[in-house]
Amino acid sequence: MSVVAFPRDKGFTLIELMVTVAVMAITLTVAVPAFTQLINGNRLTSQANEVLSALSYARSEAIRRNDDVVFCHSPNGTSCSAPSGNWQGWILFAASDPAVILASGRFNTQLRVIPSSNLANAAHALRYNSQGFIRQQANANLLTGSLRICHPSGRPEQNSRDVRFISGGRVTVTSVIDASCSRPGD
């Protein structure tokens, strides 16, 4: 009679499983807030860069077309209007042919978009003239100001991006700490 050797059962013990679950819980506790912060930061940066790109495009189109190009708030992607609260989107069009939209975009609904008082007073519109200077929509005055894109939560710490424009046509983006998502300076 020969002895049959049974293979040892392979698997996890209860203690090994509990240690693994504890390590996963600690890792997730640390990783999830950091991941949320990363997502919010990327969302802010991408929206600010989209506006920066649109304004650069507006300036180059104004010079190329030898015509004024308008950047303004648009809730529907077809016409300019003053926002009732938060900006929903924007459009670009040549002043000589407002029916032809050169570009348009929407803002993420989780973000607040707040214009500086100069931009709000200019009917929420910028006008690039054929020399590439930013002018107010309603008149020929040079315009400086900001468009603040803000995430209302405290994550990331620098929860706002200011898209600043000056009358010379130059546009920059800066990170700002603004927990209350207030109106930016001009």
Rosetta silent file (secondary structure, phi, psi, omega in degrees, C-alpha in Angstrom):
SEQUENCE: MSVVAFPRDKGFTLIELMVTVAVMAITLTVAVPAFTQLINGNRLTSQANEVLSALSYARSEAIRRNDDVVFCHSPNGTSCSAPSGNWQGWILFAASDPAVILASGRFNTQLRVIPSSNLANAAHALRYNSQGFIRQQANANLLTGSLRICHPSGRPEQNSRDVRFISGGRVTVTSVIDASCSRPGD
SCORE:     score description
SCORE:     0.000 S_00000001
   1 L     0.000  129.266 -179.549    0.000    0.000    0.000 S_00000001
   2 L  -103.004  153.416 -178.986    1.366    3.327   -0.994 S_00000001
   3 L   -91.984  129.129  179.289    0.758    6.596    0.739 S_00000001
   4 L   -95.088  125.903  179.580   -0.900    9.260   -1.366 S_00000001
   5 L   -92.728  125.389  177.386    0.345   12.768   -0.686 S_00000001
   6 L   -88.905  137.135  177.996   -2.307   15.446   -0.921 S_00000001
   7 L   -68.053  148.307  178.827   -1.171   18.838   -2.190 S_00000001
   8 L   -69.307  142.980  175.541   -1.370   21.657    0.311 S_00000001
   9 L   -66.317  137.699  178.846   -4.254   23.974   -0.127 S_00000001
  10 L  -109.790  142.365 -179.352   -3.146   27.276   -1.612 S_00000001
  11 L   161.224 -168.946 -179.082   -4.814   30.558   -0.729 S_00000001
  12 L  -103.065  146.143  172.020   -4.873   33.408    1.729 S_00000001
  13 L   -84.517  165.967  179.740   -5.276   33.170    5.413 S_00000001
  14 H   -62.661  -37.563  179.777   -7.764   35.430    7.135 S_00000001
  15 H   -66.322  -43.511  178.224   -4.928   37.495    8.634 S_00000001
  16 H   -61.734  -41.159  178.815   -3.297   38.040    5.222 S_00000001
  17 H   -64.833  -41.353  179.589   -6.621   39.136    3.773 S_00000001
  18 H   -65.692  -39.638  178.251   -7.250   41.584    6.657 S_00000001
  19 H   -65.468  -42.178  178.907   -3.778   43.125    6.271 S_00000001
  20 H   -62.239  -45.064  178.900   -4.322   43.543    2.523 S_00000001
  21 H   -63.737  -39.712  179.130   -7.695   45.225    3.039 S_00000001
  22 H   -64.492  -42.990  178.604   -6.198   47.549    5.693 S_00000001
  23 H   -64.013  -42.134  177.964   -3.347   48.583    3.363 S_00000001
  24 H   -62.932  -40.989  179.918   -5.850   49.231    0.531 S_00000001
  25 H   -64.057  -42.017  178.551   -8.043   51.345    2.833 S_00000001
  26 H   -65.568  -43.630  179.765   -5.085   53.475    3.942 S_00000001
  27 H   -61.796  -45.357  179.336   -3.911   53.904    0.356 S_00000001
  28 H   -66.376  -35.228  178.680   -7.379   54.961   -0.847 S_00000001
  29 H   -62.361  -35.898  179.453   -7.771   57.370    2.073 S_00000001
  30 H   -83.424  -38.846 -171.565   -4.616   59.158    0.971 S_00000001
  31 H   -77.853  -38.233 -174.347   -5.047   58.808   -2.807 S_00000001
  32 H   -62.117  -48.660  177.325   -8.679   59.844   -3.366 S_00000001
  33 H   -61.467  -38.494  178.679   -8.373   63.444   -2.076 S_00000001
  34 H   -65.723  -37.754  179.302   -5.133   63.915   -4.012 S_00000001
  35 H   -67.846  -40.786  176.506   -6.775   62.529   -7.144 S_00000001
  36 H   -60.959  -42.898  178.383   -9.772   64.876   -6.725 S_00000001
  37 H   -62.611  -41.696  178.742   -7.384   67.796   -6.360 S_00000001
  38 H   -63.270  -44.501  179.880   -5.544   66.705   -9.504 S_00000001
  39 H   -63.663  -46.105  179.478   -8.769   66.438  -11.519 S_00000001
  40 H   -62.721  -41.358  177.910  -10.013   69.860  -10.357 S_00000001
  41 H   -63.176  -42.211  178.281   -6.645   71.455  -11.116 S_00000001
  42 H   -67.008  -37.037  178.371   -6.580   69.947  -14.602 S_00000001
  43 H   -62.775  -45.455  178.293  -10.171   71.064  -15.224 S_00000001
  44 H   -62.041  -48.844 -177.196   -9.274   74.650  -14.268 S_00000001
  45 H   -62.626  -42.516 -178.621   -6.102   74.685  -16.322 S_00000001
  46 H   -66.992  -38.400  177.942   -7.744   73.241  -19.430 S_00000001
  47 H   -66.596  -42.694  178.896  -10.617   75.777  -19.314 S_00000001
  48 H   -63.879  -41.400  178.821   -8.207   78.680  -18.811 S_00000001
  49 H   -67.425  -32.638  176.705   -6.017   77.458  -21.666 S_00000001
  50 H   -64.586  -43.223  177.979   -9.073   77.107  -23.896 S_00000001
  51 H   -66.929  -42.714  177.386   -9.996   80.764  -23.283 S_00000001
  52 H   -57.675  -45.141  178.961   -6.358   81.819  -23.763 S_00000001
  53 H   -64.042  -41.285  179.340   -6.272   79.954  -27.064 S_00000001
  54 H   -63.920  -41.327  179.690   -9.582   81.503  -28.173 S_00000001
  55 H   -69.259  -37.157  175.736   -8.353   85.012  -27.399 S_00000001
  56 H   -64.673  -40.525  177.391   -5.078   84.388  -29.238 S_00000001
  57 H   -64.215  -42.058  179.123   -7.062   83.073  -32.200 S_00000001
  58 H   -60.472  -42.549 -179.591   -9.350   86.136  -32.086 S_00000001
  59 H   -64.589  -46.660 -178.582   -6.355   88.443  -32.168 S_00000001
  60 H   -66.629  -36.305  177.883   -4.701   86.658  -35.076 S_00000001
  61 H   -67.439  -37.826  178.331   -7.994   86.513  -37.025 S_00000001
  62 H   -62.274  -42.744  179.014   -8.573   90.240  -36.484 S_00000001
  63 H   -69.157  -44.571 -177.793   -5.136   91.016  -37.896 S_00000001
  64 H   -64.513  -42.782 -177.612   -5.455   88.490  -40.738 S_00000001
  65 H   -81.629  -14.206 -173.213   -8.943   89.621  -41.774 S_00000001
  66 L    55.290   45.270 -176.119   -8.181   93.323  -41.225 S_00000001
  67 L  -149.993  153.971  176.535  -11.510   93.397  -39.377 S_00000001
  68 L   -69.178  140.518  174.375  -12.672   93.519  -35.764 S_00000001
  69 E  -122.027  133.818 -174.205  -13.222   90.139  -34.092 S_00000001
  70 E  -109.027  134.515  171.518  -15.476   89.882  -31.043 S_00000001
  71 E  -113.442  123.934 -177.370  -15.159   87.483  -28.081 S_00000001
  72 E  -148.464  165.879  174.982  -18.281   87.466  -25.906 S_00000001
  73 E   -69.066  138.041  176.557  -20.426   85.510  -23.469 S_00000001
  74 L  -146.290  118.083  178.150  -22.925   83.244  -25.182 S_00000001
  75 L   -76.370  -21.634 -173.819  -25.326   80.899  -23.429 S_00000001
  76 L  -117.042   -3.342  179.398  -26.376   79.215  -26.692 S_00000001
  77 L    78.500    9.683 -179.053  -23.257   79.334  -28.909 S_00000001
  78 L  -127.486  -23.103 -177.696  -24.957   81.546  -31.503 S_00000001
  79 L  -149.145  157.424  179.087  -25.321   85.060  -30.062 S_00000001
  80 L   -82.490  148.003  172.568  -23.876   87.366  -27.402 S_00000001
  81 L  -162.118  158.297  174.495  -25.743   88.222  -24.224 S_00000001
  82 L   -74.833  133.063 -178.365  -25.104   89.393  -20.703 S_00000001
  83 L   -72.409  146.761  171.623  -25.001   86.375  -18.393 S_00000001
  84 L   -98.510   80.395 -175.355  -27.566   85.968  -15.677 S_00000001
  85 L   105.012 -125.016 -175.826  -25.017   84.775  -13.129 S_00000001
  86 L   -76.058  145.442  173.621  -22.265   82.437  -14.261 S_00000001
  87 L   -67.483  134.746  176.174  -20.882   82.421  -17.821 S_00000001
  88 L   -96.760  -34.192 -177.486  -22.077   79.333  -19.682 S_00000001
  89 E  -167.337 -171.125 -178.002  -20.004   79.691  -22.845 S_00000001
  90 E  -149.688  160.338  173.220  -18.409   82.030  -25.379 S_00000001
  91 E  -138.914  159.471  172.087  -18.296   82.727  -29.107 S_00000001
  92 E  -123.801  135.934  175.315  -15.961   84.468  -31.577 S_00000001
  93 E  -152.348  156.354  175.897  -17.192   86.214  -34.693 S_00000001
  94 E   -78.355  135.478 -176.965  -16.040   88.847  -37.175 S_00000001
  95 L   -61.806  -30.389 -179.321  -17.755   92.181  -36.554 S_00000001
  96 L   -74.418  -19.577 -179.624  -18.520   92.593  -40.263 S_00000001
  97 E  -144.085   76.891 -176.304  -20.413   89.265  -40.357 S_00000001
  98 E   -63.848  -16.618 -179.336  -21.826   88.308  -36.904 S_00000001
  99 E   -72.523  -22.849 -179.020  -23.796   85.418  -38.403 S_00000001
 100 E   -95.430  110.444  179.854  -20.577   83.480  -39.071 S_00000001
 101 E   -84.428  120.935 -179.947  -19.244   82.043  -35.804 S_00000001
 102 E   -78.236  -36.102  179.286  -15.456   81.584  -35.982 S_00000001
 103 E  -162.224  157.129  176.634  -15.243   79.552  -32.764 S_00000001
 104 E  -151.644  161.500  179.121  -17.310   78.752  -29.699 S_00000001
 105 E  -157.708  161.795  178.526  -16.894   76.949  -26.414 S_00000001
 106 E  -119.222  149.076  175.339  -18.713   75.899  -23.264 S_00000001
 107 L   -96.138  145.016  176.568  -17.580   76.160  -19.671 S_00000001
 108 L   -60.489  134.712 -175.905  -17.669   73.188  -17.341 S_00000001
 109 L   -69.042  -15.815  178.035  -20.741   73.468  -15.127 S_00000001
 110 L   -81.566   -8.360 -178.030  -18.666   72.707  -12.007 S_00000001
 111 L  -105.671  150.137  172.599  -16.673   75.903  -12.520 S_00000001
 112 E  -102.522  137.390  179.707  -17.659   79.495  -11.880 S_00000001
 113 E  -121.593  116.328 -172.663  -16.632   82.061  -14.503 S_00000001
 114 E  -124.534  122.547  178.160  -16.576   85.655  -13.259 S_00000001
 115 E   -82.930  153.554  171.644  -15.613   88.685  -15.368 S_00000001
 116 L   -68.793  166.329 -176.474  -13.812   91.705  -13.950 S_00000001
 117 H   -62.817  -34.175  177.747  -15.891   94.862  -13.699 S_00000001
 118 H   -61.625  -43.265  179.829  -14.354   96.303  -16.912 S_00000001
 119 H   -70.283  -38.859  177.373  -15.449   93.265  -18.909 S_00000001
 120 H   -63.974  -40.044  178.939  -18.878   93.238  -17.252 S_00000001
 121 H   -70.848  -20.045  179.692  -19.291   96.943  -18.044 S_00000001
 122 L   -92.982   29.992  179.111  -18.278   96.264  -21.662 S_00000001
 123 L    60.295   30.468  176.990  -21.385   94.082  -22.172 S_00000001
 124 L    57.188   38.959 -178.943  -19.283   90.962  -21.487 S_00000001
 125 E  -141.991  143.543  172.780  -17.500   91.333  -24.818 S_00000001
 126 E  -112.839  144.741  178.252  -13.984   92.020  -26.057 S_00000001
 127 E  -125.738  116.318  172.676  -13.281   93.457  -29.486 S_00000001
 128 E   -88.521  126.717  177.082   -9.907   92.899  -31.163 S_00000001
 129 L   -88.837  179.668 -174.113   -9.309   95.522  -33.838 S_00000001
 130 L   -67.884  -13.244  174.106   -7.268   94.983  -36.996 S_00000001
 131 L   -90.994   -4.052  179.008   -4.076   96.081  -35.181 S_00000001
 132 L    89.120   12.567  177.801   -4.610   93.375  -32.529 S_00000001
 133 L   -89.325  147.565  178.060   -5.602   95.735  -29.706 S_00000001
 134 E   -88.414  127.817  179.371   -8.449   94.883  -27.332 S_00000001
 135 E  -124.914  160.576  173.679  -11.286   97.372  -27.388 S_00000001
 136 E   -71.318  150.244 -178.822  -14.657   97.531  -25.695 S_00000001
 137 L   -63.128  -44.332 -171.902  -17.545   96.195  -27.757 S_00000001
 138 L   -78.824  -25.821 -177.801  -19.675   99.330  -27.472 S_00000001
 139 L  -144.354 -172.198 -174.303  -16.974  101.945  -28.136 S_00000001
 140 L   -96.845   10.520 -178.410  -13.357  102.330  -29.171 S_00000001
 141 L   -68.302  142.016  174.671  -11.836  102.559  -25.675 S_00000001
 142 E   -66.053  147.819 -173.690   -8.901  100.293  -24.885 S_00000001
 143 L  -128.598  133.309  170.554   -9.857   97.553  -22.444 S_00000001
 144 L  -126.193  153.271  179.148   -7.954   95.728  -19.707 S_00000001
 145 E   167.408 -163.378 -176.905   -9.390   93.201  -17.302 S_00000001
 146 E  -146.000  158.324  169.418   -9.730   89.553  -16.337 S_00000001
 147 E  -124.954  112.979 -177.773  -11.958   86.547  -16.607 S_00000001
 148 E   -92.312  125.949  174.741  -11.700   84.421  -13.440 S_00000001
 149 E  -107.814  118.526 -168.079  -12.300   80.693  -13.786 S_00000001
 150 E  -131.834  140.554  171.647  -12.816   79.302  -10.299 S_00000001
 151 L  -101.398  118.948 -172.818  -13.570   75.958   -8.672 S_00000001
 152 L   -61.940  -20.122  178.590  -15.721   76.680   -5.591 S_00000001
 153 L   -76.771  168.731  178.088  -14.159   73.899   -3.529 S_00000001
 154 L   -84.132    5.493 -178.553  -10.884   74.395   -1.689 S_00000001
 155 L  -116.935  122.532   -0.944   -9.218   71.766   -3.849 S_00000001
 156 L   -75.086  169.882 -178.664   -6.778   72.581   -5.336 S_00000001
 157 L   -58.099  -45.698  174.646   -5.504   75.271   -3.020 S_00000001
 158 L   -85.549   81.600 -169.746   -4.934   77.555   -6.020 S_00000001
 159 L   -88.756   10.443 -179.990   -8.567   77.091   -7.066 S_00000001
 160 E  -136.109  150.011  172.494   -8.764   79.929   -9.608 S_00000001
 161 E  -125.713  126.165  176.553   -7.177   80.865  -12.900 S_00000001
 162 E   -99.796  119.049  172.409   -7.274   84.479  -14.056 S_00000001
 163 E   -91.466  102.962 -175.678   -7.178   84.988  -17.808 S_00000001
 164 E   -97.865  135.464  177.071   -5.838   88.554  -17.875 S_00000001
 165 E  -127.074  142.994  177.921   -5.972   90.675  -20.994 S_00000001
 166 L  -120.081  162.623 -173.422   -4.456   94.066  -21.560 S_00000001
 167 L   -59.315  -25.492  178.743   -5.265   96.691  -24.162 S_00000001
 168 L   -71.870   -6.052  177.484   -2.165   95.798  -26.134 S_00000001
 169 L    99.553  -11.717 -178.605   -3.791   92.453  -26.910 S_00000001
 170 L   -72.945  142.500 -179.254   -1.537   90.296  -24.751 S_00000001
 171 E  -129.260  135.905  177.993   -3.279   87.591  -22.706 S_00000001
 172 E  -133.570  160.694  175.277   -1.858   85.661  -19.737 S_00000001
 173 E  -121.408  130.830  176.668   -3.098   83.037  -17.294 S_00000001
 174 E  -129.113  146.953  175.952   -2.192   83.138  -13.601 S_00000001
 175 E   -85.537  139.847 -175.652   -3.101   80.827  -10.724 S_00000001
 176 E  -136.188  145.024  171.220   -4.886   82.470   -7.812 S_00000001
 177 L   -95.949  115.271 -178.440   -6.019   81.406   -4.350 S_00000001
 178 L  -149.338   87.489 -175.987   -9.621   82.596   -3.980 S_00000001
 179 L   -63.426  -26.523 -176.912  -11.794   80.432   -1.730 S_00000001
 180 L   -95.255   -0.720 -177.973  -14.848   82.665   -2.253 S_00000001
 181 L    51.706   57.086 -177.373  -14.613   82.882   -6.081 S_00000001
 182 L   -85.930  171.458  179.577  -14.833   86.677   -6.006 S_00000001
 183 L   -68.125  131.547  178.874  -14.739   89.145   -8.890 S_00000001
 184 L   -73.536  161.590  176.176  -11.176   89.646  -10.196 S_00000001
 185 L   -76.700  162.941  179.671   -9.522   93.037  -10.396 S_00000001
 186 L   -82.528    0.000    0.000   -9.200   94.938  -13.662 S_00000001
